Amino acid sequence: MKTAPVTAPILLFFLLFAFFCVQPPLAISQDWVYTVQQGDNLWRIGKENLKSMRYWRKLVDLNRIEDPFYLQPGSTIHIPFDWLKKEVSVARLIAVSGEAFVTRNNSDAQIKAFVNMFLWCHDRIQTASESNVTLKFADGSEVLVQAESEVIIGKLMRYGTTGMAETNLLLESGRTHNKVIPASGPGSRFEIKTPSAIAAVRGTEYRIGTDRDGSSRVEVLTGVVQFDSSGKRDRLESGYGLVSFLDKKPLPPVKLLPPPDISKLPKNIVRVPFPIKIQPIPGAKNYRLQIGVDKNFSSLLFDKTFSGTHLWGPSLSNGIYFLRINGIDKNGLEGLYAVHQFSMAAHPVPPVPISPAIDAVVENCQPTFLWSQPTGIEHYHFQLADNNEFTVLLADEINLNRPQYLLQKQLLPGLYHWRLASADLSAKEGPYSDPQQFRCPPSRPDMSNAKLDKEEMVYRWRGLRTEARYRFQVSRDKAFTNPCIDQELAEPQFDLQGLTPGTYYIQVATITPDGFTGPYSLPQRVTVEPPPPHPLVVAGSVLLMIAIILL
């Protein structure tokens, strides 16, 4: 039996020793790695980041630095995590919308929240309805605390100027939308606890919420979230969500609903409040609409859920805004959102047209127009047209200082449209109101010269020199409760042949080219006489009488 040469393992040992010892120091999981910038020196780096300058010489030796006061830009410095300076940090309120209150640690007094307010460990913040605040932490991470939520600040720590921070929050109720900066080292950790779960991340965007019954929901939008609940740990990937409970295991992770298609939403909005119509998302039970002034939604001007796909935006000042919409599934998990930028140009708001009312039939075809008086308005702009595109104007009156206008001419029968705009004290004119239509009906047909041609049994009346048609009715009674004839005619005449002898009433209405039937004429009375006897019948009757006399 041959034995292996003793020199082989010895040679392998020296090769491994040379590999690990000659190579430059490698970063291990507990090292913070700093990239040298122009002008850096090791003394400043140590002063800013070491918990004691006693570690400075060790830092020189660890990184094999020949000249600590001259460092090559782009080179790296490795600092063990245990050597780093650890300090208590604070959170800062960077946005407040609506009302929110802060309760300091060891105090029952509530302080109204304000922008640039600092929050310390164990401070509590509560948001009112239709309100929200945004917190910013030492590493740049941001938490949007939504309406009717309560958050307690837990541990807030930072590690020198490394950018690493340790953040712990307790969400007692409500919802938060979290944007966590990617971890810059082993000390970075961002954790939110709820009554039924813990969500820990090292760089991601996600939402977390908790209900009054203690159940919690987490929705991962980007990155990964580690979710612990009821002794079970789940790793939630981007695009997935999960529901947890106080007294039972969480539901399995599910894929979040896709974002809605909002490609057809308008880019310019001139009405407040304004409608938003989206296509349904399969599986969505509700929808959430949020509006902010920047694409990052660092603060919300509006945050509301809707049960259908017909959403409504609020009254906003003129300007540029961003909205985002997401679906909500049967378990309350909110899906991925879609973002849309739009401009608001709704002010000054137009008056509300009052009279003529929409679709009104105006007997007086020289009407007086009336409208509402928005506050802060200096004058009004009135327009009238016979088409809803207002390509040709029949009236265009600007600088009207009263909420009414008497038309200066008589209108012909037809359909008309009117609209208004307001101008404020700066003479800036806002958008027009929605066009409101009304109708000037045709007058009652003139039956003064109507007559019945008894030979032809044709009833004729004076027609209009237009493309109008006529509604012709004949009835036995003056009230026309049951007309025996009710026909639409192209000509102003009707053949009455076929009617049995007797008394009848006739009324006529004009039908305009667009199908509108105007008022009926006053009833006209006509009598249909029995026809005269036939000559043969008369001759026969005479012969019969003569025969009777002769007998």
XYZ file of C-alpha atoms in Angstrom:
551
model
C 0.000 0.000 0.000
C 1.440 3.386 -1.014
C 1.300 6.439 1.220
C 0.715 9.997 -0.033
C 3.790 12.216 -0.007
C 3.974 14.406 3.099
C 4.934 17.416 1.019
C 1.487 17.681 -0.706
C -0.583 18.876 2.289
C 2.237 21.148 3.363
C 2.334 22.738 -0.088
C -1.473 23.215 -0.066
C -1.262 24.921 3.348
C 1.308 27.437 2.142
C -0.667 28.170 -1.032
C -3.835 28.948 0.949
C -1.856 31.035 3.437
C -0.314 33.054 0.641
C -3.715 33.613 -1.015
C -5.446 34.944 2.088
C -2.558 36.886 3.563
C -1.143 38.549 0.485
C -4.542 39.717 -0.816
C -5.816 43.133 0.372
C -8.332 43.017 3.244
C -11.766 41.836 2.115
C -15.025 43.254 3.406
C -16.826 40.878 5.690
C -20.463 41.084 6.583
C -19.731 43.273 9.641
C -17.503 45.797 7.890
C -18.604 49.193 6.684
C -16.804 50.031 3.444
C -16.069 53.681 2.675
C -14.947 54.916 -0.748
C -12.303 57.632 -0.463
C -13.205 61.038 -1.919
C -10.871 63.777 -3.148
C -9.268 65.510 -0.145
C -10.090 62.784 2.392
C -7.653 61.709 5.101
C -7.931 58.912 7.603
C -7.941 61.201 10.641
C -11.116 62.976 9.505
C -12.774 59.705 8.520
C -11.980 58.261 11.938
C -13.080 61.398 13.791
C -16.484 61.342 12.114
C -17.178 57.625 12.311
C -15.164 55.868 15.049
C -16.715 55.603 18.489
C -13.257 56.304 19.919
C -10.055 57.558 18.343
C -8.325 54.717 20.176
C -9.345 52.643 17.159
C -7.588 54.977 14.746
C -4.218 53.202 14.827
C -5.963 49.854 14.449
C -7.769 51.298 11.430
C -4.416 52.247 9.882
C -3.057 48.777 10.451
C -6.205 46.976 9.301
C -6.201 48.769 5.963
C -2.352 48.726 5.589
C -2.224 52.463 4.993
C 1.245 53.921 4.544
C 0.278 57.601 4.722
C -2.978 58.179 6.671
C -3.013 61.839 5.616
C -2.960 61.065 1.916
C -5.493 58.615 0.565
C -5.951 57.672 -3.051
C -9.429 58.810 -4.267
C -11.493 55.789 -5.235
C -9.732 53.440 -2.829
C -11.744 51.830 -0.028
C -11.479 51.925 3.754
C -12.881 49.022 5.799
C -14.175 49.825 9.288
C -15.468 47.006 11.504
C -19.055 47.577 12.523
C -18.210 47.338 16.239
C -15.807 50.279 15.956
C -18.423 52.674 14.546
C -19.871 55.613 16.445
C -23.485 54.955 17.476
C -25.714 57.948 18.249
C -29.346 58.602 19.049
C -31.101 60.067 16.020
C -34.335 61.971 15.395
C -37.117 62.005 12.835
C -38.292 65.199 11.164
C -41.733 66.129 9.888
C -41.177 67.289 6.316
C -44.862 67.628 5.375
C -48.132 68.134 7.235
C -51.497 68.135 5.475
C -54.585 68.699 7.587
C -54.357 68.159 11.334
C -51.948 65.945 13.264
C -50.873 65.895 16.901
C -47.699 64.807 18.695
C -47.558 63.465 22.245
C -44.072 63.623 23.717
C -42.563 60.785 25.707
C -43.697 60.815 29.366
C -46.322 63.472 28.626
C -50.071 63.471 28.076
C -50.159 66.881 26.399
C -50.801 66.952 22.659
C -48.891 69.372 20.460
C -50.125 70.337 17.013
C -47.716 68.971 14.424
C -45.874 71.371 12.127
C -43.324 71.169 9.329
C -39.691 70.723 10.512
C -40.840 69.466 13.905
C -38.458 66.864 15.389
C -39.674 63.596 16.866
C -37.657 61.580 19.355
C -37.785 58.038 20.658
C -41.158 57.129 22.197
C -42.954 60.184 20.776
C -46.419 59.458 19.419
C -48.031 61.038 16.349
C -51.722 60.858 15.439
C -53.360 62.053 12.221
C -56.949 63.263 11.970
C -59.405 62.346 9.228
C -58.469 63.649 5.776
C -54.975 64.406 7.114
C -51.482 62.993 6.683
C -47.875 63.693 7.635
C -44.515 62.617 6.242
C -41.570 61.652 8.458
C -37.964 61.691 7.288
C -35.271 59.689 9.063
C -31.483 59.882 9.393
C -30.780 57.680 6.373
C -33.197 59.616 4.132
C -36.027 57.086 4.380
C -39.537 58.556 4.385
C -42.796 57.360 5.939
C -46.140 58.807 4.870
C -48.561 58.410 7.791
C -52.053 58.388 6.318
C -55.344 59.636 7.762
C -56.628 58.340 11.111
C -53.351 56.628 11.940
C -51.258 56.405 15.096
C -47.502 55.779 15.118
C -45.085 55.530 18.047
C -41.420 56.266 17.410
C -39.278 53.393 18.689
C -35.501 53.158 18.392
C -33.773 55.798 16.269
C -30.022 55.288 15.902
C -27.400 56.346 13.389
C -23.789 55.336 12.845
C -21.617 58.431 12.444
C -21.688 59.771 8.899
C -21.935 56.318 7.361
C -25.525 56.789 6.255
C -26.466 53.676 8.195
C -29.415 54.038 10.530
C -31.561 51.808 12.662
C -35.231 52.765 12.735
C -38.037 51.078 14.664
C -41.665 52.232 14.540
C -44.874 50.901 16.074
C -47.985 51.314 13.939
C -50.866 51.024 16.396
C -53.598 51.847 13.869
C -54.038 53.108 10.327
C -51.722 52.911 7.321
C -48.286 54.073 6.248
C -46.612 54.263 2.838
C -42.889 53.708 3.298
C -39.928 54.497 1.054
C -36.826 53.035 2.657
C -33.372 53.955 1.377
C -31.290 50.899 0.369
C -28.987 49.722 3.145
C -25.534 51.327 3.101
C -23.978 48.819 5.494
C -24.589 46.076 8.049
C -26.088 48.481 10.586
C -28.946 49.626 8.357
C -32.317 48.318 9.450
C -35.841 49.672 9.089
C -38.592 47.935 11.022
C -42.296 48.618 11.553
C -44.239 46.650 14.136
C -48.014 46.246 14.236
C -50.124 44.415 16.835
C -49.887 41.225 14.763
C -46.675 41.442 12.737
C -43.210 42.891 12.160
C -42.041 44.105 8.754
C -38.286 44.563 8.375
C -36.567 45.910 5.267
C -33.210 47.187 4.054
C -34.335 49.271 1.105
C -37.739 49.049 -0.516
C -41.086 50.744 -1.077
C -44.007 49.151 0.674
C -47.260 49.875 2.477
C -48.373 48.509 5.824
C -51.660 48.920 7.653
C -53.420 47.596 10.728
C -57.122 47.471 11.592
C -58.911 47.750 14.923
C -59.168 43.961 15.170
C -55.370 43.706 15.103
C -55.102 42.297 11.589
C -52.317 43.735 9.452
C -51.633 44.043 5.743
C -48.364 44.569 3.960
C -47.998 45.311 0.249
C -44.536 45.271 -1.342
C -44.160 47.648 -4.276
C -40.402 47.330 -4.851
C -37.668 45.324 -3.170
C -38.169 42.676 -0.492
C -39.838 42.722 2.948
C -39.227 40.221 5.739
C -42.583 39.720 7.454
C -42.891 37.945 10.826
C -46.323 37.020 12.201
C -47.547 34.356 14.658
C -44.157 32.669 14.646
C -44.106 32.423 10.860
C -41.587 34.291 8.711
C -42.332 35.199 5.108
C -40.082 36.808 2.529
C -42.333 38.985 0.420
C -41.066 39.867 -3.024
C -42.025 42.906 -5.043
C -45.635 42.761 -6.232
C -46.896 40.542 -3.404
C -48.936 41.148 -0.266
C -50.016 39.337 2.870
C -52.667 39.576 5.611
C -51.810 38.629 9.218
C -53.945 38.192 12.345
C -53.546 38.372 16.108
C -54.646 34.848 16.977
C -54.008 32.764 13.878
C -51.541 32.206 11.101
C -51.344 34.728 8.274
C -52.908 34.101 4.910
C -50.540 32.913 2.180
C -48.841 35.681 0.173
C -50.801 36.696 -2.921
C -49.954 38.665 -6.027
C -51.096 42.279 -5.796
C -53.647 43.648 -8.245
C -52.097 45.255 -11.339
C -52.225 49.032 -11.784
C -55.264 50.450 -13.596
C -55.116 51.726 -17.157
C -55.238 55.516 -16.828
C -53.825 56.333 -20.257
C -57.043 58.092 -21.294
C -57.250 60.447 -18.323
C -57.177 64.123 -19.374
C -53.993 66.136 -18.992
C -55.905 69.386 -18.472
C -58.817 69.729 -16.049
C -61.095 72.772 -15.943
C -63.855 71.590 -13.578
C -63.946 71.160 -9.805
C -64.755 68.749 -8.418
C -63.723 66.658 -11.412
C -64.749 63.151 -12.512
C -62.228 60.363 -13.122
C -63.366 57.293 -15.051
C -61.117 54.232 -15.152
C -61.446 50.734 -16.552
C -62.268 48.027 -13.980
C -59.434 45.901 -12.602
C -60.384 42.202 -12.422
C -60.611 41.235 -8.750
C -60.867 44.798 -7.425
C -63.626 45.550 -4.919
C -62.631 49.162 -4.279
C -60.226 51.789 -5.589
C -58.021 54.378 -3.901
C -57.322 57.822 -5.346
C -54.475 59.942 -3.990
C -53.377 63.385 -5.193
C -50.117 65.178 -4.427
C -48.111 68.131 -5.659
C -45.030 66.096 -6.627
C -44.452 62.772 -8.329
C -43.018 61.296 -5.120
C -46.251 62.017 -3.218
C -44.310 63.317 -0.229
C -47.605 64.767 0.999
C -51.199 64.022 0.058
C -53.747 66.705 -0.751
C -56.440 64.079 -1.237
C -56.776 60.436 -0.198
C -60.057 58.584 -0.618
C -61.423 55.141 -1.491
C -64.305 54.527 -3.911
C -66.536 51.500 -4.392
C -66.639 51.763 -8.186
C -64.673 52.967 -11.184
C -66.303 56.419 -11.185
C -63.982 58.478 -8.980
C -64.162 62.162 -8.083
C -61.273 64.537 -7.513
C -61.563 67.524 -5.149
C -61.560 71.261 -5.709
C -57.931 72.218 -6.260
C -56.207 75.515 -6.967
C -54.783 76.082 -10.432
C -51.450 74.325 -10.870
C -49.665 71.054 -11.680
C -50.621 67.917 -9.745
C -50.042 64.177 -9.683
C -52.600 61.500 -8.964
C -52.167 57.793 -8.348
C -54.811 55.082 -8.355
C -54.721 51.479 -7.186
C -57.253 48.698 -6.794
C -58.155 46.987 -3.498
C -58.951 43.268 -3.430
C -61.467 41.314 -1.326
C -58.962 40.932 1.545
C -58.235 44.644 1.677
C -54.812 44.337 0.044
C -54.065 47.363 -2.109
C -52.518 46.786 -5.505
C -49.847 48.433 -7.599
C -50.570 52.030 -8.507
C -50.522 54.059 -11.704
C -49.410 57.716 -11.695
C -50.799 60.517 -13.881
C -49.705 64.151 -14.125
C -52.322 66.806 -14.867
C -52.782 70.551 -14.818
C -55.671 72.258 -13.075
C -57.058 75.426 -14.679
C -60.538 75.647 -13.149
C -60.337 79.098 -11.541
C -62.013 81.460 -11.447
C -64.911 79.020 -11.511
C -67.693 79.757 -14.013
C -71.181 80.723 -12.853
C -73.935 78.126 -12.745
C -76.541 78.764 -15.475
C -79.991 79.138 -13.899
C -82.482 80.276 -16.529
C -83.378 79.141 -19.115
C -83.024 75.776 -17.400
C -81.399 72.877 -19.190
C -83.615 71.556 -22.017
C -86.194 74.241 -21.249
C -88.801 75.134 -23.870
C -88.946 78.931 -23.926
C -92.177 80.433 -25.214
C -90.659 83.910 -25.174
C -87.945 83.727 -27.815
C -86.273 86.877 -26.514
C -85.397 85.490 -23.082
C -83.579 86.960 -20.105
C -80.645 84.794 -19.036
C -79.889 84.388 -15.313
C -76.903 82.772 -13.539
C -75.271 82.392 -10.122
C -72.733 84.782 -8.569
C -69.451 83.103 -7.542
C -67.528 85.001 -4.867
C -64.643 87.229 -5.885
C -65.920 87.744 -9.436
C -65.614 91.121 -11.163
C -67.530 90.474 -14.384
C -68.976 87.780 -16.640
C -68.638 86.612 -20.243
C -71.838 85.380 -21.961
C -72.034 83.417 -25.224
C -74.998 82.086 -27.227
C -74.865 79.782 -30.260
C -77.061 77.442 -32.258
C -74.461 74.640 -31.956
C -72.722 73.163 -28.935
C -69.277 73.790 -30.452
C -69.894 77.571 -30.423
C -68.282 77.899 -33.841
C -70.707 80.681 -34.830
C -71.851 82.993 -32.052
C -75.270 84.610 -31.982
C -74.286 86.669 -28.930
C -70.902 87.312 -27.309
C -71.085 89.736 -24.394
C -68.052 90.452 -22.208
C -67.677 92.619 -19.113
C -71.211 91.997 -17.891
C -71.258 93.170 -14.283
C -74.634 91.714 -13.354
C -75.665 88.033 -13.252
C -78.262 88.481 -15.980
C -78.576 89.424 -19.631
C -81.584 90.312 -21.804
C -81.133 89.097 -25.357
C -81.305 91.951 -27.842
C -83.137 90.101 -30.605
C -85.913 87.607 -31.180
C -84.757 84.061 -31.789
C -86.149 81.875 -34.528
C -87.574 78.494 -33.596
C -84.760 76.036 -32.910
C -82.294 74.602 -30.405
C -79.796 76.949 -28.725
C -76.809 76.661 -26.395
C -75.442 79.166 -23.886
C -72.433 79.277 -21.568
C -70.633 81.612 -19.196
C -67.171 82.421 -17.881
C -66.049 84.478 -14.896
C -63.282 87.041 -14.542
C -61.783 87.832 -11.140
C -60.410 91.089 -9.769
C -57.184 90.593 -11.708
C -59.231 90.396 -14.945
C -58.196 86.785 -15.391
C -60.934 84.845 -17.160
C -61.556 81.248 -16.188
C -63.027 78.337 -18.131
C -66.533 78.321 -19.564
C -69.379 76.521 -17.884
C -70.758 73.409 -19.513
C -73.044 74.470 -22.387
C -76.714 74.503 -21.429
C -79.306 74.071 -24.152
C -82.835 75.358 -24.484
C -85.384 75.497 -27.260
C -87.456 78.170 -28.867
C -90.458 76.186 -30.105
C -92.285 76.868 -33.354
C -95.407 78.947 -32.890
C -98.853 77.401 -32.999
C -99.866 76.738 -36.608
C -102.010 79.526 -38.033
C -105.411 77.923 -38.617
C -107.280 81.173 -39.296
C -107.424 80.431 -43.017
C -107.797 76.672 -42.705
C -110.749 75.262 -44.628
C -112.314 72.036 -45.751
C -112.740 71.497 -49.473
C -116.121 69.784 -49.398
C -115.843 68.533 -52.937
C -112.446 66.867 -52.439
C -112.907 66.426 -48.664
C -109.358 67.793 -48.150
C -108.529 69.934 -45.123
C -105.827 72.577 -45.783
C -104.028 75.150 -43.613
C -101.161 77.623 -43.923
C -97.794 75.847 -43.525
C -94.277 77.074 -42.729
C -91.660 77.844 -45.362
C -89.220 75.402 -43.781
C -88.474 71.706 -43.818
C -91.030 71.251 -41.058
C -93.498 68.388 -40.858
C -96.855 68.311 -39.101
C -98.673 66.279 -36.502
C -102.358 66.072 -37.546
C -105.053 64.847 -35.151
C -108.816 64.350 -35.592
C -111.100 63.579 -32.667
C -114.805 63.348 -31.887
C -114.281 65.345 -28.661
C -112.679 68.689 -28.130
C -110.264 67.324 -25.494
C -108.738 64.824 -27.950
C -108.895 62.048 -25.381
C -109.055 59.386 -28.075
C -108.102 60.735 -31.523
C -109.489 58.741 -34.404
C -106.692 60.059 -36.639
C -103.126 60.808 -35.450
C -100.636 61.052 -38.299
C -97.399 62.782 -39.266
C -97.646 64.708 -42.545
C -95.139 66.201 -44.928
C -97.621 68.727 -46.373
C -100.121 71.057 -44.616
C -103.196 69.159 -45.804
C -105.127 65.968 -45.063
C -107.740 63.947 -46.955
C -110.802 63.421 -44.730
C -112.511 61.006 -47.086
C -113.531 57.903 -45.279
C -114.808 59.675 -42.186
C -118.380 58.917 -41.299
C -120.703 61.915 -41.334
C -120.686 63.932 -38.153
C -118.913 66.650 -36.195
C -115.144 66.457 -35.644
C -112.354 68.502 -34.076
C -108.976 69.037 -35.742
C -105.652 70.215 -34.238
C -102.224 70.557 -35.857
C -98.684 70.880 -34.434
C -95.442 71.693 -36.244
C -92.561 69.190 -36.082
C -89.118 70.765 -36.446
C -86.386 69.107 -38.552
C -84.738 67.729 -35.374
C -87.978 65.979 -34.359
C -89.355 68.387 -31.753
C -93.164 68.724 -31.724
C -94.366 72.232 -31.008
C -97.649 73.321 -29.447
C -100.909 72.307 -31.052
C -103.190 74.790 -32.732
C -106.480 75.696 -31.172
C -109.023 72.976 -32.009
C -110.951 73.574 -35.224
C -114.516 72.236 -35.617
C -115.526 70.669 -38.919
C -118.667 68.903 -40.021
C -118.622 66.031 -42.451
C -121.942 66.010 -44.319
C -123.496 62.804 -45.591
C -122.927 62.392 -49.332
C -125.856 63.267 -51.704
C -127.932 60.279 -53.021
C -126.938 58.676 -56.338
C -129.060 59.796 -59.412
C -130.277 56.235 -60.126
C -131.451 55.932 -56.557
C -133.367 59.212 -56.902
C -134.967 58.146 -60.205
C -135.993 54.830 -58.764
C -137.566 56.509 -55.787
C -139.613 58.851 -58.057
C -140.937 55.986 -60.213
C -141.906 54.096 -57.121
C -143.899 57.045 -55.792
C -145.687 57.511 -59.157
C -146.632 53.874 -59.229
C -148.087 54.100 -55.756
C -150.179 57.157 -56.719
C -151.586 55.502 -59.888
C -152.669 52.531 -57.961
